[in-house]
Coordinates of C-alpha atoms in Angstrom, one line a residue:
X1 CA 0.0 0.0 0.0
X2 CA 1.0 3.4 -0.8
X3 CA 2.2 5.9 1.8
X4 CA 0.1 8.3 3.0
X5 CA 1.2 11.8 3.1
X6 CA 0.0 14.3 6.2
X7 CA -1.7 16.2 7.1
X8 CA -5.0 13.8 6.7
X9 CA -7.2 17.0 7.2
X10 CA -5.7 19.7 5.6
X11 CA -6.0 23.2 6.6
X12 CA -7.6 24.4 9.9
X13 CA -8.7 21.4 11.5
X14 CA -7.0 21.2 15.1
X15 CA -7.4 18.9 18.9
X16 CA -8.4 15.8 16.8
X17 CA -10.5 13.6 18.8
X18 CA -10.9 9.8 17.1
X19 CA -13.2 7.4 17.3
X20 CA -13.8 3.5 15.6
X21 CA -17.0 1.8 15.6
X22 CA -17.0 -1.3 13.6
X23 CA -15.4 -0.3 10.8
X24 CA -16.1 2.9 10.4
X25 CA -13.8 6.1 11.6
X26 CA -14.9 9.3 13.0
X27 CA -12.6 12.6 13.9
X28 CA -14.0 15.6 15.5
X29 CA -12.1 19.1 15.5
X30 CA -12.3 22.6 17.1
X31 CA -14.4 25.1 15.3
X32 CA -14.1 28.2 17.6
X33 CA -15.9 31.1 16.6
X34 CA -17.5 29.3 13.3
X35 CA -21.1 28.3 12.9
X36 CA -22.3 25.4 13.6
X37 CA -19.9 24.1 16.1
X38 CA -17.3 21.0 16.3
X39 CA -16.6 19.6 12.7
X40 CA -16.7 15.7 11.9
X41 CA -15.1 14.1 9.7
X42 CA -15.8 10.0 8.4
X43 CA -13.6 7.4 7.0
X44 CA -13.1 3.9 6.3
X45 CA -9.6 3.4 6.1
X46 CA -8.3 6.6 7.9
X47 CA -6.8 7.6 4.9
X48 CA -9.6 8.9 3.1
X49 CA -11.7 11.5 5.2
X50 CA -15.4 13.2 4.2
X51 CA -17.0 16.0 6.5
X52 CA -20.2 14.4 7.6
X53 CA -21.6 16.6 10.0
X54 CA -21.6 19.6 12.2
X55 CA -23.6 18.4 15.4
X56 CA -24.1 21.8 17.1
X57 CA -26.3 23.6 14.9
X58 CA -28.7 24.9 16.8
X59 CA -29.7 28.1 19.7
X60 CA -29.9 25.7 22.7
X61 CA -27.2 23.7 22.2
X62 CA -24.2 26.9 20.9
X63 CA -24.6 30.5 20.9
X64 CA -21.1 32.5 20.3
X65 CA -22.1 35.8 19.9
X66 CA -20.0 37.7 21.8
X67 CA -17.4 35.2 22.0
X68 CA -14.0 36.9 21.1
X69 CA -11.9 35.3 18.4
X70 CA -10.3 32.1 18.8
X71 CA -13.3 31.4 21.8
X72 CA -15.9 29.2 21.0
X73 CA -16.0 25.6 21.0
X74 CA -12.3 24.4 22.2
X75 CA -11.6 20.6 21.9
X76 CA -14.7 18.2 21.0
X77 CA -14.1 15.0 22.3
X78 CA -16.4 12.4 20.7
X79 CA -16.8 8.5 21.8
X80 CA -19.4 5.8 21.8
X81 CA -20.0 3.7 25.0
X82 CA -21.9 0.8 23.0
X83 CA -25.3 2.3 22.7
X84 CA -24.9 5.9 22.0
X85 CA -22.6 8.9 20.6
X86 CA -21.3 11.4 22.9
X87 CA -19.7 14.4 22.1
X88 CA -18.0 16.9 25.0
X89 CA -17.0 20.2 24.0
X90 CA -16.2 23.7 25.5
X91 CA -17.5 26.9 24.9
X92 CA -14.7 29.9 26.0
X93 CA -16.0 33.1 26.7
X94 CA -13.2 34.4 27.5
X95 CA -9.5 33.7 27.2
X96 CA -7.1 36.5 27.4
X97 CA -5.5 37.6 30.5
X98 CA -5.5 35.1 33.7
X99 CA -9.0 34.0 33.9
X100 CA -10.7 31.6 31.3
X101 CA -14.3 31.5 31.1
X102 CA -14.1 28.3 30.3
X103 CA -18.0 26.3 30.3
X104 CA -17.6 22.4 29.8
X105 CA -21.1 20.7 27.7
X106 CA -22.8 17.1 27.1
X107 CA -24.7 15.6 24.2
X108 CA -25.3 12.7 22.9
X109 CA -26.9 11.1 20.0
X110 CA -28.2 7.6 18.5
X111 CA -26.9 8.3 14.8
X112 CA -23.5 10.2 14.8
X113 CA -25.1 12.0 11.5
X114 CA -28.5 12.6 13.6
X115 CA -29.9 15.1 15.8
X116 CA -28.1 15.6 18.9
X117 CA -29.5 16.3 22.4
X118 CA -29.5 19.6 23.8
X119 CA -26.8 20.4 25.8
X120 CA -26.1 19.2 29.6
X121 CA -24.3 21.9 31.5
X122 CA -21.1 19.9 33.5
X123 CA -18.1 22.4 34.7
X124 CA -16.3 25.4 34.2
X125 CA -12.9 24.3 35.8
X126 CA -10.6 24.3 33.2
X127 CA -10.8 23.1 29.3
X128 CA -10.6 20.4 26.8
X129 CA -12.7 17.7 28.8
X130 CA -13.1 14.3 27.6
X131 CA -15.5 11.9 28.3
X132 CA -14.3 8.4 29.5
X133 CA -16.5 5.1 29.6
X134 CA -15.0 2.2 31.8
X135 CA -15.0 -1.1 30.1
X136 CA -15.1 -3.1 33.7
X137 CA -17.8 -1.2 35.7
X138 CA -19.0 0.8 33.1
X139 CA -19.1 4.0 34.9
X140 CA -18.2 7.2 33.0
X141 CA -15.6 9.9 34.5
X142 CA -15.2 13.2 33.0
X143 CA -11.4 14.0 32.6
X144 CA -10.6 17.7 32.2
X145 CA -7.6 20.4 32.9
X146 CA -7.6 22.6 35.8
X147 CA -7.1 26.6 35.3
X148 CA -5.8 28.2 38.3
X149 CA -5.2 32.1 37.8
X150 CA -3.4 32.1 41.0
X151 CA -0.3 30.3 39.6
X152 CA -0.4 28.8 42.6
X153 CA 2.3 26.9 41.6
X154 CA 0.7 26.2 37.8
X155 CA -1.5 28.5 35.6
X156 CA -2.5 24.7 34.0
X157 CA -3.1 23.4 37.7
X158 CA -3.1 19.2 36.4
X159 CA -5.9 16.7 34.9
X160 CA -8.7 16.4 36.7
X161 CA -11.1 13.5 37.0
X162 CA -13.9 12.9 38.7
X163 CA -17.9 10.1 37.7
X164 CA -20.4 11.9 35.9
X165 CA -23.8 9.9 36.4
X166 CA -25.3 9.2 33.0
X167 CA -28.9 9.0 34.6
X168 CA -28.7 12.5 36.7
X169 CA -26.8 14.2 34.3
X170 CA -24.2 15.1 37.0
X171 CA -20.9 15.1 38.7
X172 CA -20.5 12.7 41.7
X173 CA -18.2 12.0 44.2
X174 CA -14.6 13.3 44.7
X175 CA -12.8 15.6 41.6
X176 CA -9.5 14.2 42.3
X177 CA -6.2 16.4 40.2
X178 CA -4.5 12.9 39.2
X179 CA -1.7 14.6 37.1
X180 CA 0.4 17.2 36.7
X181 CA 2.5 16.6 33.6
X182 CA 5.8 17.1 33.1
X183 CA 8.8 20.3 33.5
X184 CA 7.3 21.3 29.9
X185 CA 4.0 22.3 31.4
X186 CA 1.1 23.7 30.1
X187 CA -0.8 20.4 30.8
X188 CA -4.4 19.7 29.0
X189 CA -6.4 18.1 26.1
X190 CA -6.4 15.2 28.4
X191 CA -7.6 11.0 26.9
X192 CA -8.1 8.3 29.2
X193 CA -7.9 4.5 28.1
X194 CA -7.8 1.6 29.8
X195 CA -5.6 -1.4 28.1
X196 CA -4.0 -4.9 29.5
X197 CA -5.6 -3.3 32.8
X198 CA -3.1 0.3 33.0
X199 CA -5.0 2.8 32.3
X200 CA -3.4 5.3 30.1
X201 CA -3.5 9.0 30.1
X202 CA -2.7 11.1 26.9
X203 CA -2.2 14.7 27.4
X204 CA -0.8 17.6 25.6
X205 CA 2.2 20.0 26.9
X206 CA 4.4 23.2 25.6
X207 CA 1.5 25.1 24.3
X208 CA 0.1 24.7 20.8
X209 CA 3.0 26.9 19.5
X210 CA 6.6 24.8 18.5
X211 CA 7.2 23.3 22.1
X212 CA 3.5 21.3 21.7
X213 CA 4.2 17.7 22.8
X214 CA 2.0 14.7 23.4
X215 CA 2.5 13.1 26.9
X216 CA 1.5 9.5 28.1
X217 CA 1.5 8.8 31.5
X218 CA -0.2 5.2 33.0
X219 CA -1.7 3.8 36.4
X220 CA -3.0 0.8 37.1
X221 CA -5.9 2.7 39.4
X222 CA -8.1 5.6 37.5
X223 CA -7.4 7.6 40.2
X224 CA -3.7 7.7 40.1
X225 CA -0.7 7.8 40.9
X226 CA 0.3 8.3 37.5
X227 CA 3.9 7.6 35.9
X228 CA 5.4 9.5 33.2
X229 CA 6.3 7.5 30.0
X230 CA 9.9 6.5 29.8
X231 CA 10.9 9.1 27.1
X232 CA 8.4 11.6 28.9
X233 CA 7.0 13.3 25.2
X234 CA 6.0 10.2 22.9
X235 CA 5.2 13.5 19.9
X236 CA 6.9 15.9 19.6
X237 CA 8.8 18.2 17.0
X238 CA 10.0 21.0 19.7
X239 CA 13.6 19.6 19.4
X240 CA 13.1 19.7 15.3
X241 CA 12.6 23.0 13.9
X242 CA 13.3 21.8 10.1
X243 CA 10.7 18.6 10.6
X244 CA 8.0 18.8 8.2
X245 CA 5.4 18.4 10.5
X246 CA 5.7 21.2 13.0
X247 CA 3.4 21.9 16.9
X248 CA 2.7 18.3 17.0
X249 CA 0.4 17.9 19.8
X250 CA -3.1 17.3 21.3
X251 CA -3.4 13.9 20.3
X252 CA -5.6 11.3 20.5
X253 CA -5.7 7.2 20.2
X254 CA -7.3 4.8 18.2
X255 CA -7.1 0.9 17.7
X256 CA -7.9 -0.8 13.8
X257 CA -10.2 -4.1 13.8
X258 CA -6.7 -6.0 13.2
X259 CA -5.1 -4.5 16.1
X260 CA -2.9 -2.0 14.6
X261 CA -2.6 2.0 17.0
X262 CA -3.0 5.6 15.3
X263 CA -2.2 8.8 17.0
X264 CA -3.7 11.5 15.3
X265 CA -3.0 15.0 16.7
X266 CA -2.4 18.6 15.5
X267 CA 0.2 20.1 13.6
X268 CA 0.6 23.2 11.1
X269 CA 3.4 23.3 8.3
X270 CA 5.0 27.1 8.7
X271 CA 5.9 28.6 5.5
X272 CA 8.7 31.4 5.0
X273 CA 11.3 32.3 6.8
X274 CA 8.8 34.4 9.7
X275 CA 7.4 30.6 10.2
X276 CA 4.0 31.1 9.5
X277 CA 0.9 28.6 9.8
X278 CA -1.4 30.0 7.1
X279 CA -3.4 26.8 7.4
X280 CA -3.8 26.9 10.5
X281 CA -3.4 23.9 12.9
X282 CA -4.4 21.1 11.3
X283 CA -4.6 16.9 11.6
X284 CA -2.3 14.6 11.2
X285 CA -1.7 11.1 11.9
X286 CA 1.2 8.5 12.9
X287 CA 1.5 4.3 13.0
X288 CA 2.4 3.7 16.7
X289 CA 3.5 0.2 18.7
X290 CA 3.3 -1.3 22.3
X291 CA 6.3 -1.9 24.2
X292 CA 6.4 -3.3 28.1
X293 CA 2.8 -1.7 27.7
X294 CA 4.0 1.3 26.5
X295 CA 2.6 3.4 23.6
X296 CA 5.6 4.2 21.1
X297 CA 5.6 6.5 17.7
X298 CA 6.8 4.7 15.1
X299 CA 10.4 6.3 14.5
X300 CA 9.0 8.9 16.6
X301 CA 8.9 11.0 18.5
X302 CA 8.9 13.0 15.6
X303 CA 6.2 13.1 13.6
X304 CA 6.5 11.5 10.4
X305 CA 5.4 13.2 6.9
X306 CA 4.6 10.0 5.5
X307 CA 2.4 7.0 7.1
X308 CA 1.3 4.1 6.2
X309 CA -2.6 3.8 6.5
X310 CA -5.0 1.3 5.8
X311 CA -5.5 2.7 2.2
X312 CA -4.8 4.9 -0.5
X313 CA -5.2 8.5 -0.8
X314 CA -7.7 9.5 -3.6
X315 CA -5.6 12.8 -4.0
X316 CA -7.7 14.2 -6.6
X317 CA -10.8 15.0 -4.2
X318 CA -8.3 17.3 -2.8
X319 CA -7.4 19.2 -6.1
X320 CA -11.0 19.8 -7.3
X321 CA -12.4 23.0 -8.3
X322 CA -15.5 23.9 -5.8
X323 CA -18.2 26.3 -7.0
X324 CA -20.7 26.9 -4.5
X325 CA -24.0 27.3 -6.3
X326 CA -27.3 28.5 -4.3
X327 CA -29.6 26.4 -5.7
X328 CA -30.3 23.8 -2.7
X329 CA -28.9 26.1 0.2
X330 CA -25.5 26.6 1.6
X331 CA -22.7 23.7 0.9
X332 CA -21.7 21.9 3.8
X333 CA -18.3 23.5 3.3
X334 CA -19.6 26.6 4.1
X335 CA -19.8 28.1 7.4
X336 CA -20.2 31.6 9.4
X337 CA -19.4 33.2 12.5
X338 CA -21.0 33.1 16.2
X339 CA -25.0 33.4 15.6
X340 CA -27.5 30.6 15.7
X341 CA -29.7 33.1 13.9
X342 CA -29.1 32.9 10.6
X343 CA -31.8 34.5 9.3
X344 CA -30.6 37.8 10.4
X345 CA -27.6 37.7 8.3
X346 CA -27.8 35.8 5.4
X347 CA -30.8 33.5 3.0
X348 CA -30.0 31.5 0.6
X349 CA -33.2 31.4 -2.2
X350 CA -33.5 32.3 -5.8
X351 CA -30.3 30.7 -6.8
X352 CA -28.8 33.5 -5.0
X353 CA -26.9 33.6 -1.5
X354 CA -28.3 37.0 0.2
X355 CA -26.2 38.6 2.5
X356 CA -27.9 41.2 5.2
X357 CA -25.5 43.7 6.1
X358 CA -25.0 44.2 10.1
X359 CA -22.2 44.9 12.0
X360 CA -19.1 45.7 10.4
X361 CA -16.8 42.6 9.6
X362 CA -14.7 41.6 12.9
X363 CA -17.7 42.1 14.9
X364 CA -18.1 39.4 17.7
X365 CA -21.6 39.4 17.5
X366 CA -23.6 40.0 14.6
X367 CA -21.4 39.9 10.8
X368 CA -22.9 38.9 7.7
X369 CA -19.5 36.6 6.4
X370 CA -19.7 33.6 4.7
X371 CA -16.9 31.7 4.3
X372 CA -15.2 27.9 3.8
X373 CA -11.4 26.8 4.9
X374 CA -8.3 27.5 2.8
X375 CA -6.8 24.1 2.4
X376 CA -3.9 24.9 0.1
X377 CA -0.9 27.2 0.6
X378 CA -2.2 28.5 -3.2
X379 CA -5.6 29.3 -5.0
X380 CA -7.9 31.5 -6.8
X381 CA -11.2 32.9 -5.2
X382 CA -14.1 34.7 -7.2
X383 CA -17.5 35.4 -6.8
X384 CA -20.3 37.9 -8.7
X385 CA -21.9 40.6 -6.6
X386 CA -25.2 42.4 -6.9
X387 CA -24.7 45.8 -4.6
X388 CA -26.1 49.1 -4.6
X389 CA -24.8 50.8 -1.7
X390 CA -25.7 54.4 -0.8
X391 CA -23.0 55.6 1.2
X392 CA -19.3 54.7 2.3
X393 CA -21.4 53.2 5.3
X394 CA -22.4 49.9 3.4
X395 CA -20.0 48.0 2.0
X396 CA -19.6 44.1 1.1
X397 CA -17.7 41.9 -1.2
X398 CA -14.8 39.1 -1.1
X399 CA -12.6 38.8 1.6
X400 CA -9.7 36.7 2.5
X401 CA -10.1 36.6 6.7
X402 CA -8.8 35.4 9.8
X403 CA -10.2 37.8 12.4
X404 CA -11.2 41.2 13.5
X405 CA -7.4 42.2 13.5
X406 CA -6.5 40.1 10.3
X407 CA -7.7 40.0 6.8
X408 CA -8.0 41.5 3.2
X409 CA -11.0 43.0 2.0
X410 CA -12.2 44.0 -1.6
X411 CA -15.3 45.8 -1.3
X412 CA -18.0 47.6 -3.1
X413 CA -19.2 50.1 -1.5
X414 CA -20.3 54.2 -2.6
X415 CA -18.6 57.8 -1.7
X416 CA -20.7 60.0 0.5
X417 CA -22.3 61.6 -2.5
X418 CA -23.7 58.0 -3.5
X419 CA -21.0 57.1 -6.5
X420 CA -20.4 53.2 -6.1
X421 CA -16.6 52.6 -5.9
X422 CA -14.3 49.4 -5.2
X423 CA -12.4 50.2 -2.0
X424 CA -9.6 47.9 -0.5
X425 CA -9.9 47.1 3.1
X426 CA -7.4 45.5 5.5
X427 CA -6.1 45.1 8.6
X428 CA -2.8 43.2 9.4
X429 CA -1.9 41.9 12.5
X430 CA -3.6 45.0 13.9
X431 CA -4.2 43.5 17.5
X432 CA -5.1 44.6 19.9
X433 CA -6.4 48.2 18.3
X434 CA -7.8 46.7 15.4
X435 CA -7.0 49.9 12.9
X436 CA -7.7 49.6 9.1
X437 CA -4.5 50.1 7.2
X438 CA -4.1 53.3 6.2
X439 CA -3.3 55.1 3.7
X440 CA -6.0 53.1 1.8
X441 CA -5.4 51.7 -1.7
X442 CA -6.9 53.8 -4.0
X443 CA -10.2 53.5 -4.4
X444 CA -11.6 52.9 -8.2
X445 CA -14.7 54.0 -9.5
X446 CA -17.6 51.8 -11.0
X447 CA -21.0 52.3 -12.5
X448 CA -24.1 53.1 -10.0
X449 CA -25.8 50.2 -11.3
X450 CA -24.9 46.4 -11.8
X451 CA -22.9 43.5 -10.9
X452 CA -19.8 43.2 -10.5
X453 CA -17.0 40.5 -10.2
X454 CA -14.3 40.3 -8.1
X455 CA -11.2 38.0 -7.7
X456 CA -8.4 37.1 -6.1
X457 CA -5.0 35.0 -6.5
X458 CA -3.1 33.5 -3.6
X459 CA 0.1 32.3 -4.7
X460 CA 2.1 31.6 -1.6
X461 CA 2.6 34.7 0.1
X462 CA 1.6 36.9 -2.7
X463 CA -2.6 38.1 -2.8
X464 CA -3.7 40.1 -5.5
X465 CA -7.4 41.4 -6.0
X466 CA -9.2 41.4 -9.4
X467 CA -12.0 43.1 -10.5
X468 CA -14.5 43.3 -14.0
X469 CA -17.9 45.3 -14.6
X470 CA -19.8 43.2 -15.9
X471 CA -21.9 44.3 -19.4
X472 CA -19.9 47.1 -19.4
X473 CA -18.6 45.5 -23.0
X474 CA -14.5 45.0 -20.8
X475 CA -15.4 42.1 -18.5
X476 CA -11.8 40.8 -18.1
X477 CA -10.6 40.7 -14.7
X478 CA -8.3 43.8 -13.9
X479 CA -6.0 44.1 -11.0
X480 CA -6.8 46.2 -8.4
X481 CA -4.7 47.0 -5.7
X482 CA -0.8 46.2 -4.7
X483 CA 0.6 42.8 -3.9
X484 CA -0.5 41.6 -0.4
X485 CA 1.2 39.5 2.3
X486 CA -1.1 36.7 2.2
X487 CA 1.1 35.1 5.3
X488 CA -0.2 37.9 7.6
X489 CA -3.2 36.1 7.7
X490 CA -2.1 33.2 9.7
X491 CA -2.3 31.9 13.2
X492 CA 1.1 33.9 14.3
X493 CA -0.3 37.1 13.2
X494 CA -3.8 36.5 14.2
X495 CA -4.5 38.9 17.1
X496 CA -3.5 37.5 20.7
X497 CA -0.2 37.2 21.8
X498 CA 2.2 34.9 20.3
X499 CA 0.5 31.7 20.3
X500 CA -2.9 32.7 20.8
X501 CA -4.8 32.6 17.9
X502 CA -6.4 29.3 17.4
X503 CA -8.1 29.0 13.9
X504 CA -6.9 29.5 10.4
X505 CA -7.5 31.2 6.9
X506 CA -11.0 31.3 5.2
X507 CA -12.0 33.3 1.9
X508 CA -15.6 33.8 1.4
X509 CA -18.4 36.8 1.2
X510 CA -19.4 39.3 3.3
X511 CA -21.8 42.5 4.0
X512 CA -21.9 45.5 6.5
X513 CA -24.5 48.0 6.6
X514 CA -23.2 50.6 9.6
X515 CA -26.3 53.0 8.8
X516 CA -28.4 50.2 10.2
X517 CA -30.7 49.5 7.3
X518 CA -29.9 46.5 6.2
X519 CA -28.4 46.8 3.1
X520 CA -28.6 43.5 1.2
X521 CA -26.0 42.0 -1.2
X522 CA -26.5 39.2 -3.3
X523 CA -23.9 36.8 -5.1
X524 CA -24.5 34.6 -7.6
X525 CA -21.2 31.9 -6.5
X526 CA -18.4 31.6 -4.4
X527 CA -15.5 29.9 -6.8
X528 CA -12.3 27.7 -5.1
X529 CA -9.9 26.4 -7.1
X530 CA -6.7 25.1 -6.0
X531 CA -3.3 25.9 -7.3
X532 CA -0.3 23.7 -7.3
X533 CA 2.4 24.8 -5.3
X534 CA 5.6 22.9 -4.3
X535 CA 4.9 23.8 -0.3
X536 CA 1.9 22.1 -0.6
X537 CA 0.5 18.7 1.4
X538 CA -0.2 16.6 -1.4
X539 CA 2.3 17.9 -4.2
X540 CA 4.7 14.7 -5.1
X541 CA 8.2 15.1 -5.0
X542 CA 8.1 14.3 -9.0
X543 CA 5.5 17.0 -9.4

């Protein structure tokens, strides 16, 4: 069987959480700030992955407005105790500074593609909980990190466990802090297994920047004590800044029907020399064997580029052209930020996807954006845009977009005096003021009336905006604007402090209408279409 080249999900995808049943593979992610919440991902030879479903679609189970960037549903873990689904997930309402507002959710579901339950409050201790289901007694304890703003000695206090009772719905007994990781610190994202009766627990140290490491430590009592695996880190590439795979971390096990062990876990692939992850953190996945009942990465600890997987990659799925037509809603691909409401910002109806401008884009609460995930380091964007703005106060168009303090903008949008004009908004790495370049780009002036198309090329680090007027008799696309820094909109430049932005790049649509009137903007498509590009994950050595 062919090798198998990572990352398995390509662009931001990060804190995999894996799951078997039968023969069929599941992998949840982190969504964040992007609606509907926790992404997951199905395959049947873990080589080969299709998003299935988003389970948190709803009011009662996720609401983000609000929610500051790279908040939002941290850390899904998903598992299946014989009879049902369950997924565990956190929604961060804050994260800056020393307190997390941090609040820890159930639900669960017969069909993992079905409707889930609403959501059963459990803690707001710390972050990234999992959800463990004893083989023996089959009793479920709820496994999360400790935050404790004191630093009294650690900001990431240890791993907490303590029963949750399936039939209350609650926490019982003693929380019990069985680990505290090692001199790398930073202890979360914490997996409990049982196996050849240790139980094993796999957390995550360093940060998610480049000193993220997967830990395993074992006990042959739940409760502890816990010892440390014999090479401490069983990922890692802190000790490897020119490895491939780069912030391996936040892992997560799973066992084949023959017996064979996966890790999958996070990574991001920097590009130029300022080691930037325009992707984002995504997931990636390693072969791993027992020794003296201890979990080892094959030829680990550092990750591998290359893996052999229970099948073959179809790489051309991953190379094809997507246009997102508006004929039978909004493509699963497609997501937006924060609001269950949807009809406040957006319908889809007509063949047309409807944008209702609100709050200017960046806004935590109510933005009208539209986007999917960039999944290769190059590609070309385009959509056609029916706007009549009447003032410099409604604008929308095509954007390529982090967050608030991070993205590129190509707008139409009208002078005071009402003369519609294409007007180039960004803002790079602007945190924590969150200024619009300045000077602007010149502006360039279009008809009143009419659509319009607009462009753009991402070629590495190089963006470049297009524009045409359509039936103005010159419909070719023209540049507009200078050569952008398309690495500035990455997770190291997007917003926080170093380290502290957790999603990735999308490119999509979007609307504003800061008079309050919402303005409406209609476009016909959204057009991806991946470029080759030698720093790309699935560009052949020969190619």
């Amino acid at each position: 069987m062919p090798l198998v080249r990572n990352p398995i999900l390509p662009g931001f995808n990060p804190d995999p959480s894996v799951l078997r049943v039968g023969q069929d593979y599941y992998i949840a992610t982190s969504t964040f700030e992007w609606y509907p919440g926790v992404q997951i991902h199905h395959s049947t030879d873990l080589a080969n992955w299709t998003l299935l479903t988003r389970p948190l679609n709803r009011k009662s189970q996720l609401d983000m407005r609000g929610d500051p960037d790279s908040c939002g549903v941290w850390a899904p873990c998903l598992s299946h105790d014989g009879d049902k689904f369950w997924l565990v997930y956190t929604d961060v309402k804050r994260k800056d500074g020393s307190f997390k507002d941090a609040h820890n959710y159930i639900v669960w579901a017969d069909k993992i593609d079905g409707e889930w339950s609403d959501p059963v409050y459990v803690n707001s201790s710390g972050f990234d909980p999992s959800l463990f289901h004893a083989p023996d007694s089959g009793k479920k304890y709820f496994v999360n990190m400790l935050w404790d703003h004191r630093r009294r000695p650690l900001l990431f206090a240890g791993i907490a466990v303590q029963e949750w009772d399936a039939k209350t719905k609650k926490l019982v007994g003693e929380r019990k802090n069985v680990y505290q990781g090692t001199e790398l610190a930073l202890a979360e994202a914490p997996h409990v297994y049982k196996r050849n009766g240790w139980y094993y627990l796999l957390i995550a140290e360093g940060g998610t920047g480049y000193e993220h490491a997967c830990t395993l430590a074992r006990s042959k009592d739940i409760w502890g004590p816990y010892e440390t695996h014999p090479e401490k880190h069983v990922l890692t590439s802190k000790d490897h800044p020119r490895a491939a795979l780069q912030r391996a971390g936040h892992g997560d096990i799973v066992e084949t029907e023959d017996g064979r062990t996966y890790l999958v876990h996070l990574t991001g692939r920097p590009t130029t020399q300022l080691r930037r992850c325009v992707l984002g953190r995504e997931t990636a996945i390693q072969e791993c064997y027992w020794k003296d009942d201890w979990l080892y990465v094959k030829n680990g600890p550092v990750p591998s580029l290359w893996v052999d997987l229970l099948g073959e990659r179809d790489e051309s799925k991953y190379w094809e052209e997507k246009r997102y037509t508006f004929e039978d809603g909004l493509h699963k691909d497609l997501q937006w930020l924060r609001t269950p409401e949807t009809e406040r910002i957006f319908n889809v109806k007509n063949g047309k996807l409807t944008l209702i401008g609100r709050e200017a884009i960046g806004s935590w609460f109510e933005q009208a954006l539209v986007a999917r995930r960039q999944e290769h380091f190059s590609y070309d964007a385009e959509t056609v845009i029916d706007f009549s703005p009447t003032d410099e106060r409604q604008f929308a168009g095509l954007t390529a977009y982090y967050c608030r303090y991070n993205f590129f903008y190509l707008t139409v949008t009208a002078h005071s005096d009402g003369q519609r004009e294409l007007l180039i908004m960004s803002s790079e790495a602007s945190w924590p003021i969150g200024n619009l370049n300045t000077p602007y780009v010149p502006y360039v002036q279009i008809p009143t009336e009419g659509k319009v198309k607009l462009a753009l090329t991402i070629r590495g680090k190089e963006l470049q905006f297009y524009y045409a007027v359509l039936g103005s008799g010159d419909e070719g696309l023209k540049k507009v604007g200078p050569v952008f820094d398309a690495s500035i909109v990455s997770d190291e430049c997007g917003g926080h402090q170093q380290h502290g932005s957790f999603t990735g790049a999308f490119v999509g649509v979007a609307a504003s209408d800061l008079n309050g009137l919402a303005a409406e903007a209609k476009f016909d498509y959204l057009l991806y279409k991946p470029v080759k590009n030698r720093q790309d994950a699935y560009v052949r050595d020969n190619e």
